[in-house]
Every structure is written in C-alpha cells, then in structure tokens.
Amino acid sequence: MSKFYITTAIPYVNARPHIGFALEIVLTDAVARYHRLKGDDTWFLTGTDENSLKNVQAAEKEGISTAQLVERNAQYFHDLRDLLNLSFDDFIRTAAEARHFEGVAKLWQAADHNGDLYKKTYRGLYCVGCEQFYTEDELINGLCPEHLTRPDLVEEDNYFFRLSRYGDKLLELIESDQLRIEPRTRKNEVVSFIRRGLEDFSVSRSTRRAKGWGVPVPGDPDQVMYVWFDALGNYITALDYASEGPLYERYWLDNPNRVHVIGKGIIRFHAVYWPAMLLAAGVPLPTTIFVHGYVTVEGEKISKSLGNVIDPRDVVQKYGVDAVRYYLLREIPATEDGDFSTERFIRTYNSYLADQLGNLLNRVVNMVGRYYDGVIPAPRDYTPAEQGLLDLAASLPGRVDVAFERFRPDEAITAIWELVSAANKYVVEVAPWTLAKTRAAGGPDGAAAEARLATSLYSLAEALRLVAHYATPFIPASAEGVCRQLGIELDPSGDWAHITQWGGLAPGARVQPGGVLFPKLEAPKA
RNA sequence: UGCGGGGUAGAGCAGAGGCAGCUCGUCAGGCUCAUAACCUGAAGGUCAUGGGUUCGAAUCCCAUCCCCGCUACCA
C-alpha cells in the first residue's frame, strides 16, 4: 500500500463549469478511485479560485457583494460532486477560508525570508474600462480591444519573485524526472522554455486596483497577492500547511506521490512558477504534473462567441452520469485534444455500454435464471475454452496498472473491455443453450453437459465480477449495478491482488435481474 | 523566427527496419441466451509528397507541403 495525493486545477468562478473542466475532474476522479481501489491511502483535492478582480467586477454588475457572487458560483462547481459522481475528499475555496489565507501568507513569508521577493516598479498599459493591463500585442492599433480607447501608461510598485534564480535547479529536477511532467512532449516544452532563460514575475497588485479583494501581502496593506501565490498555494494550504498539520505531513511531506492534474494552458505556472515558489519556501515539490488536452465540441474550440459551450448538467441529464464519464475517459485521449460530438457519444454508449457490457450482463443473468433457478453454479473442470478468459483476466492487473501509471484511463478501459468482448465470444463458443438441451436429455452426455454448463455460466459471472471491479473508477454507479444483478457486492477491502484473482466469485450467489442497465439511445438522425 | 508533436481505411487511432493493424461505421453470413443485441467473414489504404540508405522502409536519412502546441506575468 502506498500513498497518493492528487489535485485538479482550481477553476475561476466567473462562469458555470463546462465540459472541459468536467474532463479534468472526471479524469482526476478516475485516477483517485483507482488508487483507493488498490488500497492506497488516497487524498483528492479540488476547489475554486476566487480572488480575481473579475469577480469584483462581475459582482458590481449584478449588484451583489463579491463574497456572495463567488459563494454562489463556487456552489456550481461543488455541485459537480453529485452530478458527476465525484469522490473528492476536500474542496477548497480561496476567498473564504482561513486555512488558505494563513497558508498563503506563510508561503509568502517563507519565500520572502529566503530573499526571493522584492519591490519593483511595474509599468504597463492599463485600460480603465477593463481594469486590467494589456501587453502591446493584445492591443488593436494601440487601442483596448474591448473599449477601443487608448490605455494609460500606469506605474505601480509591486512585489516580484526571483524566478531567475531557479532556472538551473528546475532544469535539473525536471530533466531527471524528480519533478515528472507527463506526457513527454509537455516536458520538452517546459525544458525548452526554461532553457531560454527565466525572468522574475510580478506577484502582487495594489490593494486599490484590486479593490481590496484578495489575500493581503503580509506587512504591506497597500498590496494584495496576485494569482500565483494565492491560487497555486491551494495545493498545500488545503492540507493545513499553515499549521503543518497532520494532513500536510501525511500527504505532502511523507508521501512519494503528489500529483497535479492540469490543462495544457496552465502548464508553465505549474511546472515552472509553482515549483520555484516552493523551492524558495523550502517546501517539497509536487512529484508529478500530468497535462491533459482540451475538449472540442463537434470539432470546434469551445468558446462563448461560438455559443457551443456545453454544460455538463445538460448531458448528464440527457444521458446519465456514467455515460458521460465513460465517454470522457475512453473517447478523449487523456494527453491529446479530443472531440465531444453527439453522434460519437451515442455510438460509443450504444456499442460499449449497451451492446457489449449491458447485454452481456443481461444474457448471463438470464441464463443463470433459466438454467440454475437464479443461483450461480460452482465451476467444474476448466477446459481450453475457458483458458482465453483466464489468461486475459490474469493479464489485466498489470496492464491496467501500467495504463494508470501513465495517466491513460482510455488505455485501461480498452484493456478491460477486451475481457467483455472475450466473454461475449465465449458465450457463442460454448453455447450454453445447446448444453442445456443436452443436459435435459439425460444420460452420460447429459451429465457432461451439466458440468460444462455450470463451468461456463460461472466463468461468465466471474468475468463480469472482474469487469465490474475494474470499471469502478470509470463508471462507479454502473459497476455497482452489475454487481447488484449478479447478487454480489463490490469488494471494498482494497486488497487488489485478491479482488483481481480469478475465482473470487463465491458460487451460490442469487442473481437479481434488475432490468436494462444501459438502455439503448436513439441513433442520431442521419 | 526558434523549439516540440503530428499527417496510416469513411471516422477515431495503434504500429518505429521483416506479410499494413485495432475500434466504430458499411456489406454478407451464423446464432437464438440476450437490449434487432452477440459471433464469423468480406470490402475498404500509393502509410502527406519527392528523393536517398537497405536484400527489405509507415518505420532510418535529406528535402518539400500541410496541421497542431509552446515561444512569459494571459489559469
């Protein structure tokens, strides 16, 4: 048994969650659930990033307080827990929690004591209407793209972080995989970025410009922290870094697996800024950063102006939570961009869940009912016909483990579904309905047929038990549903070697026909 | 501009010197336990293009054309 700490990025709360964040959090959930299944001491954190000036502006527009606005919007994200059947252990809100304010202040001070924070005049092009800075190339003909006015050249004292000090150290850690960045192409990106030389970056804003919203800089009431210390710090403040409490000890200090799951757009902040900040503060670094791709919708980038933003609530309501989880985990390759298309969604669901798994369960439960009065029989001698199933089952623990080690749930599912497919083939090969007829005829042939029939139905039920357990991280509710119909329960012991061993199903279980687990979806109109 | 990844069947992808594969889709057949599901078989590819190395190249080398990511304070 090992330990495992895993986090998602914390999203801005200025809009409802969309399908892209659903991908990240479902992906993280599947990995966390897998580690729990294996008996690892697992902690899964998510939360919301609330200390942004944009929230202040949005609240003003709506005529409510900023605290009210972020609280309401944070709820949308917390609601994903039920909606997507998530298993996070903790949810941190950066604007609302003392542990966060205190932890971030401590992190700041530690970096400061190390001499890595200093004050410098920041000069930038500031649009009063937007209340934000623009870089030259963001402007259109030198004008603010939003208001088409000429931005002011504003000077302001801010604190800067000495990132420039840490290039060599970061390179060493990343190239040696002490800080592992997956997939490899993302690691290359980061390495080549660092090689080009690192510049210090600004880590505070004037309190006035931030309208007083944010975490105050310790000892300087005129400044609040900018997003870096504040938002990135959540990964340890949520573990009570402020007091270096038991969670911090258990999941950060004394744990070889500290994993951040992030989208490709924020890799630099997590793979460069954040580790450097931790080095400055004398805090251990994360061990792994996994970078996933983005979701496109019907082949198009998600964007508000295109109006193709998908709310996970809508798809879950329409198709069910496990259908959505399955699609995200299997059809979107974790390391690449992947497309969310209704047509493909329905095809995937119908083929893998309804036709292959659901139908297999149905036929097995039905045959046990018909030929053994609903009681799963004990197997007799295994023959070459079963060998394929047994060999495949024996290969799965290793293959699934490798897949998760690489953060590739899609590969794990593909491997698991080979067992579903093999079981469907096996049904046709042994043709239990023919055996049942021979059995009914009696005589020595009938006795032999009885043995074959018992062995085959047991083997099929056992294959389904294994599939259900392997499928738990991906489609937890349906995995339970499979077990319920088999008349057994998911094994919560965490004894993975035992769970995945062929023969774990105790004969004598009474199947519970429970109707269709995955009702087929109407094919999209051609 | 530089760095990185990629272009393989209608779609999505695997293969990294030795008969071009997988899933979905399409077509034909089989089966009747099952959700018209399942099983078997078939059709479908100039492996982006041009050249080279090799007995042999999707695979290695050179060139070209496309696509995508990164190219800093933008979560």
XYZ file of C-alpha atoms (C1' of nucleotides) in Angstrom:
601
model
C 0.000 0.000 0.000
C 1.176 3.404 -0.926
C 0.007 6.955 -0.536
C -1.434 9.120 -3.226
C -2.334 12.807 -3.270
C -3.966 14.215 -6.382
C -5.414 17.605 -7.262
C -7.223 19.317 -10.089
C -6.504 22.899 -11.003
C -8.920 25.240 -9.278
C -11.114 26.952 -11.867
C -12.167 30.564 -11.936
C -15.684 31.003 -10.701
C -16.768 33.589 -13.213
C -18.895 31.143 -15.178
C -20.580 27.813 -14.803
C -18.437 24.722 -15.257
C -18.249 23.497 -18.828
C -17.435 20.150 -20.344
C -13.703 20.897 -20.443
C -13.413 21.151 -16.688
C -15.662 18.119 -16.394
C -12.994 16.223 -18.299
C -10.280 17.296 -15.890
C -12.188 16.492 -12.774
C -13.536 13.160 -14.031
C -10.059 12.169 -15.144
C -8.675 13.015 -11.734
C -11.543 11.238 -10.056
C -10.910 8.055 -12.012
C -7.241 8.062 -11.026
C -8.110 8.720 -7.388
C -10.726 5.984 -7.368
C -8.280 3.542 -8.899
C -5.750 4.195 -6.165
C -8.372 3.788 -3.483
C -9.462 0.540 -5.056
C -5.896 -0.673 -4.786
C -5.886 0.228 -1.139
C -3.645 3.271 -1.428
C -4.059 5.961 1.195
C -5.566 8.472 -1.209
C -6.499 12.146 -0.935
C -8.228 14.008 -3.745
C -8.498 17.799 -3.627
C -10.341 20.254 -5.813
C -11.754 23.730 -5.225
C -12.275 27.169 -6.672
C -10.086 30.175 -7.455
C -11.993 33.199 -6.216
C -9.605 36.083 -5.632
C -9.806 37.677 -9.014
C -10.660 41.251 -9.854
C -13.019 39.892 -12.484
C -15.222 38.618 -9.688
C -15.363 42.061 -8.141
C -16.438 43.499 -11.488
C -18.999 40.777 -12.093
C -20.476 41.290 -8.632
C -20.735 45.035 -9.190
C -22.549 44.398 -12.417
C -25.042 42.154 -10.668
C -25.358 44.451 -7.704
C -24.359 41.884 -5.121
C -21.318 41.605 -2.904
C -18.233 39.886 -4.241
C -18.432 37.338 -1.457
C -21.984 36.499 -2.433
C -21.076 36.128 -6.056
C -18.161 33.791 -5.517
C -20.075 31.770 -2.997
C -22.913 31.244 -5.403
C -20.635 30.390 -8.309
C -18.413 28.122 -6.221
C -21.540 26.151 -5.460
C -21.928 25.326 -9.162
C -18.531 23.688 -9.037
C -19.140 21.908 -5.783
C -22.385 20.617 -7.265
C -20.349 18.649 -9.775
C -19.759 16.201 -6.964
C -23.257 14.766 -7.184
C -23.690 15.480 -10.835
C -20.578 13.595 -11.945
C -20.380 11.206 -9.013
C -17.026 12.556 -7.875
C -15.084 11.316 -4.892
C -13.028 14.327 -3.862
C -12.062 14.377 -0.213
C -11.796 18.106 0.138
C -12.881 21.261 -1.647
C -11.027 24.498 -1.019
C -12.390 27.990 -1.644
C -9.592 30.516 -1.833
C -11.637 33.563 -0.833
C -13.496 32.022 2.035
C -11.154 30.018 4.174
C -8.783 30.943 6.957
C -6.585 27.926 6.280
C -5.956 29.319 2.830
C -5.247 32.907 3.840
C -2.942 31.782 6.613
C -1.187 29.193 4.498
C -0.572 31.536 1.617
C 0.748 34.199 3.989
C 3.133 31.648 5.421
C 4.295 30.587 1.968
C 4.873 34.228 1.051
C 6.851 34.897 4.178
C 8.988 31.826 3.676
C 9.889 32.963 0.176
C 10.493 36.463 1.487
C 12.837 35.244 4.220
C 14.740 33.398 1.561
C 15.284 36.740 -0.175
C 13.201 35.903 -3.223
C 10.675 38.734 -3.055
C 11.471 42.354 -3.812
C 9.645 45.507 -4.738
C 9.943 46.992 -8.174
C 8.081 49.476 -10.269
C 5.819 47.788 -12.746
C 4.901 49.746 -15.819
C 2.116 48.666 -18.071
C -0.669 49.695 -20.398
C -3.796 49.842 -18.315
C -7.336 50.112 -19.572
C -9.525 51.825 -17.018
C -12.682 50.374 -18.543
C -11.428 46.807 -18.296
C -9.467 47.498 -15.142
C -6.646 45.366 -16.441
C -3.254 45.551 -18.085
C -2.673 44.705 -21.690
C 0.505 43.766 -23.486
C 1.384 45.569 -26.730
C 0.321 42.746 -28.987
C -3.032 42.324 -27.316
C -3.962 45.834 -28.411
C -5.601 46.577 -31.710
C -3.917 49.564 -33.343
C -2.746 50.543 -29.897
C -6.293 50.545 -28.559
C -8.018 48.390 -25.985
C -9.733 45.556 -27.881
C -12.798 45.888 -25.678
C -13.333 49.627 -25.370
C -11.312 50.850 -28.345
C -9.745 53.506 -26.138
C -6.072 54.246 -25.679
C -4.860 52.594 -22.491
C -2.948 54.606 -19.912
C 0.683 54.023 -19.154
C 0.461 53.218 -15.468
C 3.268 52.804 -12.992
C 2.846 50.919 -9.779
C 5.097 49.351 -7.186
C 4.654 45.599 -6.992
C 6.451 42.702 -5.432
C 8.401 40.455 -7.740
C 9.501 36.895 -7.333
C 13.083 35.947 -8.229
C 12.271 33.212 -10.687
C 15.526 33.996 -12.451
C 17.407 32.297 -9.665
C 15.819 28.925 -10.175
C 16.301 28.013 -13.816
C 19.186 25.605 -13.314
C 17.639 23.914 -10.330
C 14.326 23.479 -12.127
C 16.031 22.087 -15.195
C 17.848 19.551 -13.092
C 14.683 18.459 -11.304
C 12.609 18.230 -14.459
C 15.176 16.569 -16.680
C 15.865 13.942 -14.046
C 12.120 13.369 -13.540
C 12.345 14.164 -9.864
C 9.611 16.522 -10.977
C 7.947 14.356 -13.574
C 5.976 16.065 -16.305
C 3.703 13.870 -18.369
C 3.320 13.411 -21.243
C 6.820 13.713 -22.575
C 6.073 16.360 -25.165
C 4.922 18.685 -22.389
C 8.125 18.048 -20.512
C 10.067 19.026 -23.627
C 8.068 22.222 -23.893
C 8.860 23.169 -20.333
C 12.534 22.324 -20.656
C 12.946 24.417 -23.763
C 11.085 27.266 -22.131
C 13.373 27.241 -19.108
C 16.475 26.940 -21.300
C 15.594 30.247 -22.895
C 16.092 31.939 -19.553
C 13.654 32.884 -16.828
C 12.585 36.360 -15.808
C 11.209 37.426 -12.471
C 7.458 37.886 -12.357
C 5.105 40.163 -10.525
C 3.296 38.601 -7.594
C 1.217 41.425 -6.152
C -1.182 44.194 -7.117
C -2.045 47.401 -5.411
C -4.878 46.932 -2.962
C -6.609 49.908 -4.506
C -6.561 48.444 -8.009
C -7.681 45.068 -6.647
C -10.499 46.876 -4.837
C -9.420 45.293 -1.629
C -10.312 41.814 -2.879
C -7.662 39.171 -2.295
C -5.121 37.928 0.183
C -3.226 40.819 1.814
C 0.545 40.807 1.477
C 1.963 40.239 4.966
C 3.193 43.515 6.401
C 2.091 45.666 3.472
C -1.570 46.677 3.496
C -1.153 48.502 0.183
C -0.649 45.269 -1.701
C -2.639 42.089 -2.245
C -1.258 38.915 -3.687
C -1.664 38.300 -7.349
C -2.873 34.938 -8.567
C 0.407 32.997 -8.298
C 0.977 32.632 -4.592
C -2.718 32.744 -3.947
C -4.131 30.209 -6.364
C -1.208 27.826 -6.710
C -0.810 27.781 -2.969
C -4.138 25.977 -2.595
C -2.478 22.626 -3.159
C -0.782 22.832 0.201
C -2.917 25.310 2.123
C -5.766 22.815 1.842
C -3.580 20.320 3.676
C -3.145 22.828 6.516
C 0.309 23.957 5.521
C -0.301 26.959 7.765
C -0.095 24.818 10.864
C 1.825 21.974 9.215
C -0.960 19.742 10.482
C -1.434 16.002 10.115
C -2.797 16.178 6.563
C 0.213 18.156 5.417
C 2.532 15.665 6.992
C 0.620 12.679 5.644
C 0.006 13.751 2.084
C 2.719 16.271 1.306
C 5.806 15.710 3.423
C 5.619 11.975 3.874
C 4.214 10.846 0.549
C 6.035 9.846 -2.641
C 3.048 10.676 -4.872
C 1.997 14.325 -5.039
C 0.195 14.760 -8.327
C -1.280 17.798 -10.049
C -3.641 17.277 -12.972
C -3.895 20.367 -15.159
C -4.942 21.527 -18.611
C -2.337 22.319 -21.206
C -2.966 26.050 -20.965
C -1.531 26.447 -17.499
C 1.495 24.218 -17.680
C 4.080 26.942 -17.166
C 2.561 28.128 -13.957
C 2.522 24.653 -12.536
C 5.773 23.332 -13.929
C 7.890 26.476 -13.503
C 6.424 29.151 -11.228
C 4.944 26.856 -8.623
C 7.979 24.585 -8.127
C 10.225 27.663 -7.956
C 7.985 29.197 -5.299
C 8.176 26.002 -3.292
C 11.951 25.858 -3.642
C 12.093 29.402 -2.345
C 9.901 28.499 0.607
C 11.783 25.318 1.382
C 8.723 23.164 0.755
C 8.956 19.845 -1.148
C 7.790 19.973 -4.753
C 4.998 18.026 -6.363
C 6.318 14.789 -7.806
C 4.202 14.638 -10.947
C 2.355 17.055 -13.163
C 0.000 15.476 -15.638
C -1.120 17.669 -18.509
C -4.306 16.818 -20.337
C -5.639 18.205 -23.595
C -8.707 20.254 -24.338
C -12.173 19.242 -25.360
C -13.531 20.451 -28.649
C -17.235 20.360 -29.388
C -18.268 18.940 -32.752
C -14.766 19.719 -33.943
C -14.791 23.359 -32.822
C -12.966 25.068 -29.992
C -15.176 25.788 -27.024
C -15.989 29.468 -26.989
C -18.742 31.665 -25.766
C -18.920 33.583 -29.000
C -19.481 30.374 -30.949
C -22.163 29.523 -28.413
C -21.023 25.908 -28.237
C -20.341 25.785 -24.517
C -21.664 22.507 -23.158
C -22.924 22.411 -19.612
C -22.237 19.011 -18.070
C -25.626 19.234 -16.384
C -27.380 19.049 -19.724
C -25.552 15.973 -20.985
C -25.774 14.160 -17.680
C -29.466 14.846 -17.501
C -29.907 13.569 -21.007
C -27.663 10.517 -20.994
C -26.760 9.703 -17.402
C -23.627 10.284 -15.415
C -21.810 7.083 -16.310
C -22.425 7.539 -19.998
C -20.732 10.931 -19.751
C -17.889 9.669 -17.585
C -17.301 6.767 -19.925
C -17.193 8.982 -22.971
C -14.811 11.485 -21.444
C -12.498 8.789 -20.147
C -12.465 6.493 -23.127
C -13.044 8.617 -26.174
C -10.931 11.636 -25.285
C -7.319 10.520 -25.247
C -6.045 11.939 -21.978
C -2.939 13.548 -23.388
C -4.460 14.985 -26.549
C -7.313 17.193 -27.520
C -10.464 15.227 -28.084
C -13.814 15.922 -29.588
C -17.191 15.858 -27.914
C -19.703 15.019 -30.589
C -23.241 13.875 -30.002
C -23.098 11.371 -32.788
C -19.935 9.809 -31.467
C -21.256 9.945 -27.934
C -24.298 7.912 -28.842
C -22.274 5.443 -30.893
C -19.819 4.919 -28.052
C -22.515 4.487 -25.463
C -24.570 2.093 -27.543
C -21.650 -0.006 -28.622
C -19.598 -0.403 -25.450
C -22.068 0.092 -22.661
C -25.411 -1.059 -24.030
C -24.454 -3.703 -26.599
C -21.294 -5.120 -25.109
C -21.415 -4.798 -21.326
C -25.126 -4.303 -20.623
C -26.195 -7.017 -22.991
C -23.573 -9.428 -21.657
C -24.854 -8.898 -18.141
C -28.386 -9.410 -19.299
C -27.728 -12.645 -21.141
C -25.686 -14.102 -18.286
C -28.188 -13.189 -15.589
C -30.950 -14.519 -17.756
C -29.226 -17.855 -18.390
C -28.395 -18.329 -14.725
C -32.045 -17.707 -14.011
C -33.248 -20.041 -16.689
C -30.815 -22.921 -16.197
C -29.997 -22.731 -12.470
C -33.005 -21.049 -10.922
C -31.006 -17.907 -10.449
C -28.192 -19.388 -8.376
C -24.685 -19.079 -9.759
C -23.336 -22.638 -10.041
C -19.895 -23.845 -8.946
C -17.437 -24.394 -11.798
C -16.170 -27.891 -12.618
C -13.062 -28.583 -14.664
C -11.802 -25.746 -16.791
C -11.116 -26.600 -20.416
C -9.232 -24.828 -23.208
C -12.449 -22.959 -23.938
C -12.112 -21.058 -20.661
C -8.374 -20.591 -20.994
C -8.685 -17.481 -23.104
C -10.765 -15.790 -20.430
C -8.452 -16.928 -17.644
C -5.313 -15.729 -19.429
C -6.848 -12.402 -20.293
C -8.045 -11.914 -16.730
C -4.581 -12.709 -15.447
C -3.012 -10.100 -17.714
C -5.327 -7.287 -16.682
C -3.891 -6.137 -13.339
C -0.524 -5.447 -14.915
C -1.942 -3.739 -17.973
C -4.362 -1.562 -16.037
C -1.622 -0.590 -13.660
C 0.667 0.486 -16.476
C -2.154 2.488 -18.017
C -2.797 4.391 -14.797
C 0.891 4.875 -14.164
C 0.866 6.728 -17.478
C -2.421 8.520 -16.659
C -4.126 6.852 -19.578
C -7.607 5.776 -18.453
C -8.504 5.271 -22.099
C -5.876 2.535 -22.338
C -7.090 0.956 -19.125
C -10.681 0.866 -20.359
C -9.632 -0.595 -23.674
C -7.820 -3.400 -21.854
C -10.760 -4.058 -19.552
C -13.207 -4.153 -22.429
C -11.160 -6.893 -24.040
C -12.485 -9.086 -21.272
C -16.055 -8.012 -22.025
C -15.502 -8.825 -25.657
C -13.843 -12.158 -24.878
C -16.784 -13.092 -22.683
C -19.239 -12.336 -25.484
C -17.226 -14.519 -27.846
C -17.083 -17.233 -25.222
C -20.853 -17.300 -24.873
C -21.237 -18.104 -28.537
C -18.392 -20.605 -28.464
C -19.787 -22.719 -25.604
C -23.442 -22.049 -26.491
C -24.920 -22.730 -23.054
C -28.402 -23.043 -24.574
C -27.227 -26.106 -26.513
C -25.647 -27.559 -23.367
C -28.927 -27.052 -21.543
C -30.766 -29.093 -24.161
C -28.221 -31.902 -23.951
C -28.433 -31.840 -20.196
C -32.196 -32.174 -20.358
C -31.816 -35.323 -22.471
C -30.027 -37.002 -19.524
C -27.592 -39.924 -19.652
C -23.785 -39.650 -19.587
C -23.856 -36.913 -22.228
C -26.292 -35.018 -20.095
C -24.009 -35.186 -17.068
C -21.082 -33.945 -19.105
C -23.222 -31.136 -20.460
C -24.227 -30.183 -16.933
C -20.572 -29.844 -15.950
C -19.817 -27.715 -18.996
C -22.892 -25.586 -18.421
C -22.024 -24.929 -14.787
C -18.424 -24.072 -15.628
C -19.410 -21.749 -18.448
C -22.025 -19.791 -16.516
C -19.745 -19.488 -13.534
C -16.936 -18.260 -15.773
C -19.177 -15.652 -17.340
C -20.413 -14.397 -13.995
C -16.852 -14.320 -12.720
C -15.712 -12.345 -15.754
C -18.488 -9.860 -15.048
C -17.463 -9.587 -11.408
C -13.939 -8.741 -12.523
C -15.136 -6.236 -15.103
C -17.337 -4.546 -12.519
C -14.427 -4.093 -10.150
C -12.088 -2.834 -12.839
C -14.790 -0.486 -14.089
C -15.396 1.106 -10.698
C -13.064 4.054 -11.225
C -14.738 4.906 -14.519
C -18.431 4.162 -14.044
C -18.863 3.652 -10.301
C -22.647 3.525 -10.198
C -22.921 1.094 -13.082
C -20.220 -1.124 -11.603
C -22.409 -1.402 -8.557
C -25.366 -2.099 -10.781
C -23.555 -5.008 -12.411
C -22.737 -6.462 -9.008
C -26.270 -5.998 -7.766
C -27.640 -8.037 -10.643
C -25.035 -10.717 -10.021
C -26.241 -10.843 -6.435
C -22.877 -9.771 -5.016
C -21.313 -6.581 -3.688
C -18.285 -4.607 -4.750
C -15.348 -5.622 -2.595
C -14.260 -2.534 -0.649
C -11.289 -4.224 1.034
C -8.574 -2.580 -1.044
C -6.927 -5.976 -1.344
C -6.406 -5.599 -5.049
C -4.447 -8.778 -5.664
C -7.228 -10.735 -4.051
C -10.023 -8.890 -5.832
C -8.494 -9.401 -9.262
C -7.778 -13.104 -8.724
C -9.889 -15.414 -10.899
C -12.281 -17.417 -8.764
C -13.176 -14.710 -6.286
C -16.863 -15.102 -7.006
C -18.471 -17.388 -4.461
C -20.858 -19.854 -6.139
C -24.343 -19.768 -4.708
C -24.968 -16.069 -5.200
C -28.507 -15.433 -6.311
C -28.786 -13.186 -9.357
C -31.151 -10.257 -9.207
C -32.475 -9.449 -12.653
C -32.743 -5.681 -12.496
C -33.789 -4.628 -15.915
C -31.693 -2.984 -18.543
C -28.590 -1.322 -17.115
C -27.803 0.767 -20.190
C -30.934 1.445 -22.225
C -30.037 1.969 -25.825
C -30.033 5.513 -27.121
C -31.866 6.577 -30.200
C -29.385 6.857 -33.083
C -28.915 10.450 -34.189
C -30.904 11.326 -37.240
C -28.815 10.743 -40.320
C 11.628 33.171 -36.474
C 13.012 29.176 -32.920
C 11.663 24.589 -30.236
C 8.338 20.353 -29.885
C 4.431 16.994 -31.779
C 1.850 15.143 -35.936
C -0.093 13.771 -41.357
C -1.671 5.454 -41.777
C -9.173 2.533 -44.482
C -15.288 6.775 -44.372
C -14.248 8.360 -38.751
C -11.001 7.835 -34.355
C -6.302 5.786 -33.502
C -2.003 1.821 -32.933
C 2.407 0.215 -35.247
C 9.097 2.999 -35.001
C 13.504 -1.957 -40.256
C 10.712 -8.072 -41.970
C 3.229 -10.251 -44.936
C -0.261 -2.736 -43.046
C -3.256 -3.458 -37.826
C -7.312 -2.141 -33.968
C -12.173 0.043 -32.712
C -16.508 2.312 -34.799
C -19.150 2.520 -39.358
C -20.522 -0.404 -44.177
C -21.789 -5.286 -46.573
C -22.692 -10.691 -46.302
C -23.431 -14.983 -43.360
C -24.255 -17.567 -38.483
C -26.739 -17.952 -33.708
C -31.353 -17.583 -30.747
C -29.155 -16.918 -24.066
C -29.672 -11.504 -24.662
C -31.076 -4.573 -25.044
C -32.559 -6.204 -33.509
C -28.050 -7.340 -29.051
C -23.895 -11.326 -29.860
C -20.414 -14.337 -33.176
C -17.854 -15.222 -38.051
C -16.266 -13.424 -42.635
C -15.638 -9.620 -46.505
C -14.918 -4.962 -48.839
C -12.156 -0.649 -47.919
C -5.089 2.073 -47.565
C 0.188 4.709 -53.349
C 1.118 4.738 -44.748
C 1.254 13.633 -46.895
C 4.887 14.472 -51.340
C 9.772 13.866 -53.832
C 14.450 11.715 -53.423
C 18.056 8.540 -50.739
C 20.148 4.300 -47.418
C 18.945 -1.086 -47.292
C 18.184 -7.780 -49.621
C 13.895 -5.323 -47.432
C 11.233 1.327 -45.352
C 4.880 3.802 -42.292
C 9.392 2.811 -39.691
C 16.143 5.317 -40.826
C 18.356 9.884 -43.725
C 17.605 14.538 -46.819
C 14.212 17.991 -48.939
C 9.227 19.897 -49.593
C 3.991 20.776 -48.358
C 0.181 20.930 -44.714
C -1.919 20.667 -39.355
C -1.330 21.437 -34.015
C 1.193 23.043 -29.343
C 4.794 26.309 -26.897
C 7.572 30.964 -27.878
C 6.117 34.516 -20.034
C 3.321 37.610 -15.835
C -2.729 35.513 -20.404
C -5.162 29.653 -15.231
